[in-house]
Structure formats: structure tokens, C-alpha cells
Tab-separated table of C-alpha atoms in Angstrom:
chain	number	residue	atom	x	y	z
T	1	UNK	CA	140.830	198.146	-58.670
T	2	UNK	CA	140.155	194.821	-60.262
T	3	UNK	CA	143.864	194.081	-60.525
T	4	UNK	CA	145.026	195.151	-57.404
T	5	UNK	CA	141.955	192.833	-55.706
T	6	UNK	CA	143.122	189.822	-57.715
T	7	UNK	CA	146.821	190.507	-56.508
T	8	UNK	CA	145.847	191.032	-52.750
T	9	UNK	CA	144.013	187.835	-52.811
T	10	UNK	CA	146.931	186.172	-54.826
T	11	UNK	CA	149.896	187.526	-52.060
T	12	UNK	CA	147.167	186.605	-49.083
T	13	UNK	CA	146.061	183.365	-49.722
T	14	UNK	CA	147.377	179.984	-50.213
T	15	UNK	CA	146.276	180.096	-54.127
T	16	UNK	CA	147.535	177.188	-56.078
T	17	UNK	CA	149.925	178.046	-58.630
T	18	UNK	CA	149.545	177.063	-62.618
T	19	UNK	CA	150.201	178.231	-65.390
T	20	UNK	CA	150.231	176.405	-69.414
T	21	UNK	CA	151.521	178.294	-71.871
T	22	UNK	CA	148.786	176.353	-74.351
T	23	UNK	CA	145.676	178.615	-72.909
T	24	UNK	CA	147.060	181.957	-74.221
T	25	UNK	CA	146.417	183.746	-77.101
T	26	UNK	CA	148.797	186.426	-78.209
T	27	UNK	CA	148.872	188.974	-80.898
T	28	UNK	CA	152.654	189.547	-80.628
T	29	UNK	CA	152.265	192.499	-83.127
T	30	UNK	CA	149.484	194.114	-81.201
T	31	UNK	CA	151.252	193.449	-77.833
T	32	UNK	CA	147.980	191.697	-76.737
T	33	UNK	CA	148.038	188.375	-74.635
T	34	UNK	CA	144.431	187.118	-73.846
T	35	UNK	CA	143.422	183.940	-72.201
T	36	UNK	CA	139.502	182.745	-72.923
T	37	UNK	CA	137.354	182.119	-69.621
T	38	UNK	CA	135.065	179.393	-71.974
T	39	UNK	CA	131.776	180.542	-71.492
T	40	UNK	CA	132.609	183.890	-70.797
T	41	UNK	CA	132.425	186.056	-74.189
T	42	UNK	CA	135.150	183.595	-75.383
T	43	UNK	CA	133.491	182.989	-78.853
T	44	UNK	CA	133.108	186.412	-79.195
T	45	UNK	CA	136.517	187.415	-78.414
T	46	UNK	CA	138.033	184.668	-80.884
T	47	UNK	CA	136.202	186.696	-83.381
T	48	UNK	CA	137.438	190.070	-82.135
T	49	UNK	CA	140.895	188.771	-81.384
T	50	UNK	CA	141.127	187.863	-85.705
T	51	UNK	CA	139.648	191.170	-86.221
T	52	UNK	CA	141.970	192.562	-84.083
T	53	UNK	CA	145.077	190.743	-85.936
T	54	UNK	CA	144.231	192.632	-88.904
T	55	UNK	CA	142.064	190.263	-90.643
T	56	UNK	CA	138.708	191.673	-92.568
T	57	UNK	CA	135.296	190.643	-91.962
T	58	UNK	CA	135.672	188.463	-95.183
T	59	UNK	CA	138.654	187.015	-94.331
T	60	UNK	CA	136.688	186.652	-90.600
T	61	UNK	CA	133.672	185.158	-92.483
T	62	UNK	CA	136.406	182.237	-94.826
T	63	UNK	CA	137.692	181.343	-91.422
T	64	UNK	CA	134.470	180.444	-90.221
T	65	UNK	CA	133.716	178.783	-93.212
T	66	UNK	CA	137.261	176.610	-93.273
T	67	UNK	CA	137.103	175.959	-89.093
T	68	UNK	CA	132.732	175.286	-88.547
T	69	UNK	CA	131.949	175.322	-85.066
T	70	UNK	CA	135.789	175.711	-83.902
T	71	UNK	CA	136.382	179.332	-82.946
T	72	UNK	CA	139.410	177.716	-80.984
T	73	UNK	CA	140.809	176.862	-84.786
T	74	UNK	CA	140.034	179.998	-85.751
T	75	UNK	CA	141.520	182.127	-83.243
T	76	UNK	CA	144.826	179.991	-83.502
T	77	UNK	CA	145.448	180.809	-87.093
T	78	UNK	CA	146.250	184.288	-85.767
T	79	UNK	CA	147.261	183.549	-82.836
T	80	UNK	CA	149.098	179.932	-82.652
T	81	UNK	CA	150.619	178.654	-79.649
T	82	UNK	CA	153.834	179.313	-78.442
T	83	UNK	CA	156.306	177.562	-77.046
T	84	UNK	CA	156.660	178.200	-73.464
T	85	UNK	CA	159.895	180.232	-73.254
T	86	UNK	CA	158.382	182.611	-75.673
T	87	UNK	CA	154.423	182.880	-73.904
T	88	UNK	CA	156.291	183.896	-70.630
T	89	UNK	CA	158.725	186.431	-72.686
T	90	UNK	CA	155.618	188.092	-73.515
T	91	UNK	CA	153.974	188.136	-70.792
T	92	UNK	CA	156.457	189.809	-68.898
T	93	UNK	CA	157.005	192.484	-71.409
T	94	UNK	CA	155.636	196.103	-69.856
T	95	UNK	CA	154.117	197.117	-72.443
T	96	UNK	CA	151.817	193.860	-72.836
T	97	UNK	CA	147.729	194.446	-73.002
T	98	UNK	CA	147.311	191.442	-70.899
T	99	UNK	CA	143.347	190.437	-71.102
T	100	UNK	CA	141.049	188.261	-69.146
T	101	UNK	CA	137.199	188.259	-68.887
T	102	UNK	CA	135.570	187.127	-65.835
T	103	UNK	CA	131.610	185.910	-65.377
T	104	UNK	CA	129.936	184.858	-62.009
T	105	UNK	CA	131.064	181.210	-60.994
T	106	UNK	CA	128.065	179.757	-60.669
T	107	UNK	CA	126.448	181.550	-64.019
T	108	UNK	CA	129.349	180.638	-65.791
T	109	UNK	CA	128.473	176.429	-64.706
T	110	UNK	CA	124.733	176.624	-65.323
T	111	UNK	CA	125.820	177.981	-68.725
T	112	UNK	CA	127.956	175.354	-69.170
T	113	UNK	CA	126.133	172.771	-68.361
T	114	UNK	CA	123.234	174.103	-70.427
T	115	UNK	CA	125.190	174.110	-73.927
T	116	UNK	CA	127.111	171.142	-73.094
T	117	UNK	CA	125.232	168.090	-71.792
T	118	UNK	CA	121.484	169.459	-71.436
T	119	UNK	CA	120.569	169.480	-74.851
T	120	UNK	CA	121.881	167.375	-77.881
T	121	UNK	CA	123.796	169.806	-81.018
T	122	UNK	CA	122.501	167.418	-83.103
T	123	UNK	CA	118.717	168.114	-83.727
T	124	UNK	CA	118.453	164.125	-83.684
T	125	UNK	CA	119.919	163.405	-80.717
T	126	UNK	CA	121.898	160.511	-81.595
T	127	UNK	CA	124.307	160.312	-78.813
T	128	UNK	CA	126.796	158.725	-80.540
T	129	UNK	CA	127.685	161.590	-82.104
T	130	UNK	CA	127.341	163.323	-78.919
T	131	UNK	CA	130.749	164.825	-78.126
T	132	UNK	CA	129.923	165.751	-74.557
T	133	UNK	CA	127.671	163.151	-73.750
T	134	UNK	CA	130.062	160.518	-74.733
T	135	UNK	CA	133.604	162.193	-72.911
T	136	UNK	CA	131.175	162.903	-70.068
T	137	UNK	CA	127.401	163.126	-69.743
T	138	UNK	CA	127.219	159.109	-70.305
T	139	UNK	CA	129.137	158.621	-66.653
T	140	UNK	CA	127.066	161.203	-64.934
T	141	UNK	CA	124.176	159.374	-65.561
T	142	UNK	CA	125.655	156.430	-65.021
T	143	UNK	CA	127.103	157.282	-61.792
T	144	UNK	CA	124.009	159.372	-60.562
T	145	UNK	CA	120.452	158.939	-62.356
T	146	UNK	CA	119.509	156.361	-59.522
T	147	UNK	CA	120.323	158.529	-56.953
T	148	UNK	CA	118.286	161.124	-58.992
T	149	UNK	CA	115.523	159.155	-59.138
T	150	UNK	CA	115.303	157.442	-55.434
T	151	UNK	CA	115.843	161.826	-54.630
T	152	UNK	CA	113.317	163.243	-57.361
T	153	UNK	CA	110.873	160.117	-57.959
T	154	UNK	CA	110.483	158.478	-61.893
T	155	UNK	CA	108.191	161.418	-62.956
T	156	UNK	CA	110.712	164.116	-62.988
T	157	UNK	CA	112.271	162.576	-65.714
T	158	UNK	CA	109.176	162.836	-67.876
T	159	UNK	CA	108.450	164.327	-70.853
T	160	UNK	CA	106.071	167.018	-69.211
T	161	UNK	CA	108.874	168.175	-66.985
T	162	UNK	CA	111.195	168.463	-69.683
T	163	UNK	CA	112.829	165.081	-68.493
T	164	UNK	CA	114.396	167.299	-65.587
T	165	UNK	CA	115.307	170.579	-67.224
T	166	UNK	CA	114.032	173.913	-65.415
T	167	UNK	CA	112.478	175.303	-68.358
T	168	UNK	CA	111.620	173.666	-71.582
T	169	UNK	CA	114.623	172.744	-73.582
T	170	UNK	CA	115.006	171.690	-77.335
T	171	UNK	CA	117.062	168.699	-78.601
T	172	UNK	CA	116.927	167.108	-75.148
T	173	UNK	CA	116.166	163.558	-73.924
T	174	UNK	CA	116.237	161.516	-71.082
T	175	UNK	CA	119.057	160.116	-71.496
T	176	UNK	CA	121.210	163.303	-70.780
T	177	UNK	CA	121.876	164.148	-67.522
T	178	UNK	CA	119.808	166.783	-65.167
T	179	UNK	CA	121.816	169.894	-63.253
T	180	UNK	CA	121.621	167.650	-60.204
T	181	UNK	CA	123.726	164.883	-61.458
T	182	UNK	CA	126.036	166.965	-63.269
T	183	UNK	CA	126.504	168.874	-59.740
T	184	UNK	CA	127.100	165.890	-57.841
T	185	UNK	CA	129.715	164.717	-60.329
T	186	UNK	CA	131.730	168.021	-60.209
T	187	UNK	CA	131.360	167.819	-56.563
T	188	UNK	CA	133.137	164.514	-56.779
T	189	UNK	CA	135.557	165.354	-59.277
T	190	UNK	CA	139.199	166.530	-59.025
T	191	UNK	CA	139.413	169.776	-59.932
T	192	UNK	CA	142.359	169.747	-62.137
T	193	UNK	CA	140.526	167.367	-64.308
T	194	UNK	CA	137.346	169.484	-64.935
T	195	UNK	CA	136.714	170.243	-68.898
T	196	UNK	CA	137.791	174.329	-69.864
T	197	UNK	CA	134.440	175.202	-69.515
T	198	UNK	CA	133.705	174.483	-65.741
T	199	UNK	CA	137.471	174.888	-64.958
T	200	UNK	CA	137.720	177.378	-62.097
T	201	UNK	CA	139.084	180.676	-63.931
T	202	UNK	CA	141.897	181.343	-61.257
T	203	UNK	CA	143.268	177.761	-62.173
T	204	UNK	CA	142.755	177.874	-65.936
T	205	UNK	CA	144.124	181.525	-66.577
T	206	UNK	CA	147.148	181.710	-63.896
T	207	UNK	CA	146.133	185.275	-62.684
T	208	UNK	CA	148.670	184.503	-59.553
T	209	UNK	CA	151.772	183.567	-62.099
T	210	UNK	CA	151.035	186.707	-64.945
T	211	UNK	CA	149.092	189.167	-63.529
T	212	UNK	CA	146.008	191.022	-65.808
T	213	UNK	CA	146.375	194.557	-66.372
T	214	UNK	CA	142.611	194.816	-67.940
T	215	UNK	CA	140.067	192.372	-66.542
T	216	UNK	CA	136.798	192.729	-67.562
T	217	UNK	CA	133.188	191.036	-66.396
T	218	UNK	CA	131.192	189.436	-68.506
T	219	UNK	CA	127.764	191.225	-66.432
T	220	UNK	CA	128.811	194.400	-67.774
T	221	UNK	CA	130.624	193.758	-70.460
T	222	UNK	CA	129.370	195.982	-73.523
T	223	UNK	CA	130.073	198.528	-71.640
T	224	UNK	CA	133.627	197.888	-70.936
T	225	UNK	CA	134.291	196.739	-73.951
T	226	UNK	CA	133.043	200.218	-75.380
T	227	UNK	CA	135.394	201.312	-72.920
T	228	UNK	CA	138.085	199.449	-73.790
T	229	UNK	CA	137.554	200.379	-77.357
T	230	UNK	CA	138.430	203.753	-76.809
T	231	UNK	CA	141.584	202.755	-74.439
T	232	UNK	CA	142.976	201.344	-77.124
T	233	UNK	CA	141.788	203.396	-79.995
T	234	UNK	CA	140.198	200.924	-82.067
T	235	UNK	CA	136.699	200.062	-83.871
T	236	UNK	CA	137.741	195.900	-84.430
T	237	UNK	CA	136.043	195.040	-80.554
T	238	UNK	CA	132.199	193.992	-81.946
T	239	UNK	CA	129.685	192.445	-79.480
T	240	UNK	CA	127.818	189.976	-81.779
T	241	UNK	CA	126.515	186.828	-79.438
T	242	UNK	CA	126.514	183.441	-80.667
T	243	UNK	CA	125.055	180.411	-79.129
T	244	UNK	CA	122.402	182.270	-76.854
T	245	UNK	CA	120.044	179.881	-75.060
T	246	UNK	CA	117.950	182.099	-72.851
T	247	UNK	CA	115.164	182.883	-74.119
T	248	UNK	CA	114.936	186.235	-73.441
T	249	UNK	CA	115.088	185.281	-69.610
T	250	UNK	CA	117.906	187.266	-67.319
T	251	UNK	CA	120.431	185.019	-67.329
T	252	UNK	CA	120.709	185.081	-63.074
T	253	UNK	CA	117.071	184.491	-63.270
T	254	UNK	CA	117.878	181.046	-65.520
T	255	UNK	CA	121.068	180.283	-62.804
T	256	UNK	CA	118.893	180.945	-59.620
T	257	UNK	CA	116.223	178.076	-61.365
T	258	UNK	CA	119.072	175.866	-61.373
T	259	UNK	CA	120.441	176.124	-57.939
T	260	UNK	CA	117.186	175.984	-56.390
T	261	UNK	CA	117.146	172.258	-57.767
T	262	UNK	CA	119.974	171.665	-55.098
T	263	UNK	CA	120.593	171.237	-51.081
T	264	UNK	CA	123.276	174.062	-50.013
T	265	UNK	CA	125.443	171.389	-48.446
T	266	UNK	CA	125.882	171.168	-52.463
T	267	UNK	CA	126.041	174.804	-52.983
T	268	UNK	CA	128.199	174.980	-50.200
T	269	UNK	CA	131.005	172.822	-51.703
T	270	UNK	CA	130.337	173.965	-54.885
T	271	UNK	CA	131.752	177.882	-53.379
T	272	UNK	CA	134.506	175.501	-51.639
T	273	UNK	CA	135.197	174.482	-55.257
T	274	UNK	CA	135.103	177.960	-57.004
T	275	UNK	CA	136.467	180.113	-53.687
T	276	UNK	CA	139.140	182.111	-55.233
T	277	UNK	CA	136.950	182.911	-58.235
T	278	UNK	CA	134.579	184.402	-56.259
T	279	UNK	CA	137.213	186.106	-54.143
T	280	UNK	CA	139.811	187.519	-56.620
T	281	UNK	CA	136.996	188.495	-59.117
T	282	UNK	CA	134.475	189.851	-56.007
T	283	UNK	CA	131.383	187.980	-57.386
T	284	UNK	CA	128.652	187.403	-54.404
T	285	UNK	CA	127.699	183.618	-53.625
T	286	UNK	CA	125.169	184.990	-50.415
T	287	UNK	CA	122.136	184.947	-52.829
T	288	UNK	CA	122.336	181.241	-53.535
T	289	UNK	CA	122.748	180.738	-49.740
């Protein structure tokens, strides 16, 4: 059903086509292409996709230990790119287990936005060493913290209001920017210039070039992936989160916080920007409406 929706929107709507080669991962062994929705099990599947390759849980574990922090690296020792002649050989094979894994759009950007610029990975906080905050959270707040504050008054950027997080969070400052800002930056932004993880799936993962044969959603997704387990008869798919930042809090609880910060003219172009996720992957914006 998920497939056939994806295609139907595909063939009945004027869906921009692209496609890189670079995004996929492919076991060419295993006859398994997967492309990673960032913030959307992806760290998860890295691991599964090594285990997957073959590769034990110590050999899992020395990856890890050679590639800290960069499941990407870790996933591409297994699974390098190809070159583009060869990803689209594969992709058209029949046979092909051709994998994606969908979340709610606007889940998927509070997320984001939550491990990326709202809190520092450095327990100091020195923002030059700041990845995120220096390729992008430096010009949101350049670009928008005066707007914030002539919209949200000087206090909400006080310490007692978590300098203008939702819920209390730790390793932030006031220097990083608020859900706000970072909205009315991607509101402003082109599209094909938006980092992996805010990138509208349909556009990073070319679902209208190579179609999926299993898509699974990240709301349900220990179930499917039991299920998927048994469709391909094996025990290598594990479910071991990384990186959680919710406190025991549903996550749509935490997203519904977030978007009640904003004005649904913003929500509003923020579907505009995300349409065709929401459409080929039936997720429900009408909530946050």
C-alpha cells in the first residue's frame, strides 16, 4: 500500500525529479539498497546495515571505536559509494530489497533542530567548536534574534525560560538559536540547499526516480522492523537508540510544544515546504492547523 501511494502521488503530481547516487547505501551481496532519512532511525540502521554486511558485534563495536561519532564512516566501510552507472544498475535489478524509512515531517524538523543547533555537543559550549552553530546556527541568529526579540520581548531569552527552549535543555545558551528563528530561516531558505537532516525526504531519497519496494515509518517502527526481520529471515535488524533527547516525553507531545511557538501562516508554508512528504508518505499536518 505504501508503495503504490508513493507511486500514485509520483505519476499525479508535478514532483521534482532528483536523484545522487552519493545518498545510497548498498550491500551488493545482500541485494539491499537503503537510503538514510537523517533523523529517522538512520544511526540505527548504519549499525544494522554493518551487521547486516556480515560484520560481528566486535567488529561493529572497532568500527565505532576507529569512526567516533560518524556512523556515516561507518556505514561506508561496508557499503562505499558507487559510481553512478553502477548505483542505478542496482537499483534497477528485480530482485533488489530497496529500503527507505519515513518519520512525520514536522517530527522529523523539531528533532532536528533539537540535536543540531538547540543544545551545544560540547558540554562547554564553546561555539567555536560548534559544527552546526558555526555552518548555520550563527546566521540564524544573526538574521533573526531581533525579530525574536521585538516578537517575544528580552525575557524569553532568559535563563528561567531556558533562553527560549520549550522544556529545559542541557548544554544550551543564548547564543544558539530558538525553534522560531530556525523556522523563519528554513522558511526563507531554498530548499535544495537545506542540510540532510531537514532535507524534505521525497527530494533527498528520489522515491519518484527508484521506486521503494519496503518503506517503513519511523512511528511504528519496531514493529516493522520485527516484521521485516522475518521477511527476510534474519536476526542482524537490532533496535538499540542512540542520541535520545526526550525525556521520557512522547515525542508528538515534544513536536506539538514546538509548533505552538509559531503563527500558522508559518506552519502553513512550512506544509508548502514538506507537501509531497506528507502526501506520498500519508502523514497528517491537520493537528498543527
Amino acid at each position: 500500500m505504501r508503495t503504490e501511494l508513493t507511486q500514485t502521488i509520483c505519476n499525479n503530481s508535478k514532483v521534482e525529479q532528483h536523484f545522487d547516487h552519493r545518498h545510497y547505501y548498498i550491500l551488493k551481496d545482500k541485494h539491499l539498497v537503503w537510503c538514510p532519512v537523517f533523523k529517522a532511525a538512520s544511526t540505527n540502521w548504519l549499525y544494522n546495515l554493518i551487521r547486516l554486511s556480515g560484520r560481528s558485534e566486535i567488529e561493529l563495536e572497532l568500527l565505532k571505536k576507529k569512526h567516533p561519532s560518524q556512523p556515516n564512516e561507518q556505514g561506508r566501510i561496508v557499503a562505499p559509494v558507487l559510481s553512478l552507472k553502477e548505483t542505478v544498475n542496482h537499483l534497477n535489478k528485480p530482485l533488489m530489497k530497496k529500503l527507505l524509512i519515513t518519520r512525520h515531517p514536522f517530527d522529523r524538523l523539531v528533532s532536528a533542530f533539537r540535536d543540531k543547533l538547540e543544545r551545544c555537543i560540547n558540554p562547554k559550549c564553546i561555539l567555536t567548536k560548534e559544527w552546526y552553530y558555526k555552518k548555520y546556527g550563527k546566521e540564524i541568529v544573526r538574521m533573526y534574534r531581533q525579530k525574536s526579540i521585538q516578537r517575544h520581548g528580552e525575557t524569553y531569552y532568559s535563563k528561567r525560560n531556558n533562553y527560549g527552549s520549550p522544556y529545559p535543555v542541557l548544554h544550551r545558551i543564548v547564543e544558539l538559536p530558538t525553534f522560531w528563528e530556525f523556522v523563519q530561516w528554513i522558511i526563507h531558505k531554498n530548499v535544495h540547499k537545506f542540510d540532510e537532516h531537514w532535507k524534505p525526504m521525497y527530494l533527498y531519497c528520489s522515491p519518484c526516480t527508484h521506486s521503494y519496494n519496503y518503506i517503513l515509518k519511523f512511528e511504528s517502527i519496531e514493529e516493522e522492523e520485527r516484521i521485516l526481520s522475518r521477511m527476510w529471515n534474519t536476526t542482524k535488524i537490532q533496535n538499540n537508540w542512540e542520541n535520545r533527547n526526550d525525556n521520557g516525553l512522547k515525542k508528538m507531545d515534544i513536536t506539538m510544544s514546538y509548533f505552538k511557538l509559531l503563527d500558522k501562516n508559518d506552519i502553513l508554508k512550512l506544509y508548502e515546504i514538506y507537501k509531497y512528504d506528507f502526501l506520498m508518505f500519508d502523514y497528517d499536518a491537520k493537528p498543527f492547523l
